[in-house]
Short mmCIF file of C-alpha atoms in Angstrom, two decimals:
data_model
loop_
_atom_site.label_atom_id
_atom_site.label_comp_id
_atom_site.label_asym_id
_atom_site.label_seq_id
_atom_site.Cartn_x
_atom_site.Cartn_y
_atom_site.Cartn_z
CA UNK A 1 -13.51 84.62 -57.47
CA UNK A 2 -12.88 81.70 -55.06
CA UNK A 3 -9.89 82.38 -52.61
CA UNK A 4 -7.66 79.52 -52.96
CA UNK A 5 -5.84 78.31 -49.90
CA UNK A 6 -2.60 76.26 -49.42
CA UNK A 7 -1.47 74.99 -45.79
CA UNK A 8 2.04 76.04 -46.45
CA UNK A 9 2.97 74.53 -42.90
CA UNK A 10 1.88 71.23 -44.56
CA UNK A 11 3.68 71.41 -47.83
CA UNK A 12 7.10 72.52 -45.84
CA UNK A 13 6.80 69.67 -43.47
CA UNK A 14 6.22 67.20 -46.65
CA UNK A 15 9.51 68.96 -48.33
CA UNK A 16 11.52 68.11 -45.17
CA UNK A 17 10.58 64.69 -45.10
CA UNK A 18 12.66 64.44 -48.78
CA UNK A 19 16.42 64.90 -47.36
CA UNK A 20 16.09 61.88 -44.65
CA UNK A 21 14.34 59.63 -47.81
CA UNK A 22 16.82 60.49 -50.16
CA UNK A 23 19.78 59.64 -47.57
CA UNK A 24 18.50 56.88 -46.66
CA UNK A 25 18.22 55.68 -50.66
CA UNK A 26 21.84 56.18 -50.56
CA UNK A 27 22.66 53.94 -48.12
CA UNK A 28 20.57 51.52 -49.52
CA UNK A 29 22.59 52.12 -52.74
CA UNK A 30 25.94 51.75 -50.96
CA UNK A 31 24.78 48.24 -49.64
CA UNK A 32 23.85 47.20 -52.93
CA UNK A 33 27.29 48.07 -54.40
CA UNK A 34 28.88 46.48 -51.50
CA UNK A 35 26.91 43.81 -52.14
CA UNK A 36 27.70 43.51 -55.73
CA UNK A 37 31.60 43.46 -54.87
CA UNK A 38 30.82 40.29 -52.32
CA UNK A 39 29.12 38.12 -55.27
CA UNK A 40 31.61 36.13 -57.04
CA UNK A 41 32.05 36.66 -60.45
CA UNK A 42 31.38 33.29 -61.74
CA UNK A 43 27.93 33.63 -59.65
CA UNK A 44 27.05 36.83 -61.10
CA UNK A 45 27.46 35.83 -64.21
CA UNK A 46 25.08 33.02 -64.25
CA UNK A 47 22.13 34.66 -64.06
CA UNK A 48 22.72 38.20 -65.17
CA UNK A 49 23.15 39.14 -61.39
CA UNK A 50 25.86 41.60 -62.27
CA UNK A 51 23.54 43.61 -64.97
CA UNK A 52 20.45 43.46 -62.92
CA UNK A 53 22.18 44.80 -59.56
CA UNK A 54 23.54 47.64 -61.95
CA UNK A 55 20.43 48.14 -63.31
CA UNK A 56 18.78 48.79 -60.04
CA UNK A 57 21.87 50.81 -59.13
CA UNK A 58 20.87 53.37 -62.16
CA UNK A 59 17.14 53.13 -60.78
CA UNK A 60 17.88 54.62 -57.63
CA UNK A 61 20.56 57.02 -59.23
CA UNK A 62 17.52 58.19 -61.10
CA UNK A 63 15.05 58.13 -58.31
CA UNK A 64 17.43 60.06 -56.20
CA UNK A 65 18.42 62.77 -58.46
CA UNK A 66 14.16 62.99 -58.81
CA UNK A 67 13.79 63.44 -55.40
CA UNK A 68 16.45 66.25 -54.95
CA UNK A 69 14.99 67.81 -57.79
CA UNK A 70 11.54 67.53 -56.06
CA UNK A 71 13.06 69.12 -52.86
CA UNK A 72 14.66 71.67 -54.72
CA UNK A 73 11.41 73.14 -56.89
CA UNK A 74 9.23 72.89 -53.90
CA UNK A 75 11.55 74.78 -51.77
CA UNK A 76 11.48 77.64 -54.34
CA UNK A 77 8.08 77.69 -54.78
CA UNK A 78 7.32 77.83 -50.80
CA UNK A 79 9.66 80.70 -50.79
CA UNK A 80 8.32 82.24 -53.90
CA UNK A 81 5.04 81.49 -52.87
CA UNK A 82 4.92 83.32 -49.42
CA UNK A 83 7.04 86.23 -50.80
CA UNK A 84 4.15 86.99 -53.39
CA UNK A 85 1.52 85.91 -50.49
CA UNK A 86 3.48 89.25 -48.27
CA UNK A 87 3.43 91.64 -51.04
CA UNK A 88 -0.42 90.82 -52.12
CA UNK A 89 -1.70 91.26 -48.48
CA UNK A 90 0.58 94.34 -48.25
CA UNK A 91 -0.94 95.83 -51.24
CA UNK A 92 -4.61 94.75 -50.44
CA UNK A 93 -4.35 96.02 -46.76
CA UNK A 94 -3.55 99.67 -48.85
CA UNK A 95 -7.06 99.67 -50.34
CA UNK A 96 -9.03 98.97 -47.25
#
C-alpha cells in the first residue's frame, strides 16, 4: 500500500493565512458600505448603483462566511489528523 504524506506544516500555514484575509474582506465591506451612504440618493437611483452595491455586499458576506467555514473545517481536520497519526504511530510501534 502506498504511503500518504501530508505536509501538515503547509496545511496549517495556509489555514493561518485565512484570518487576515477574512479581516481584510470585512474592512473592504465597511468601506463599500460607507461609500454607499456617501453617494447621494439621486445618483444611486440613476444607474441602480444602490442595488449593485447591495449585491456586492451580499457576495462579500457569502465569501466571508465561506472563508470562515473553510478555516474552521481545516483547523478541525488538522487536529483530527494529528491525533489519528499519533494514535496510529503508537499502535504501529507495538508491533515492531
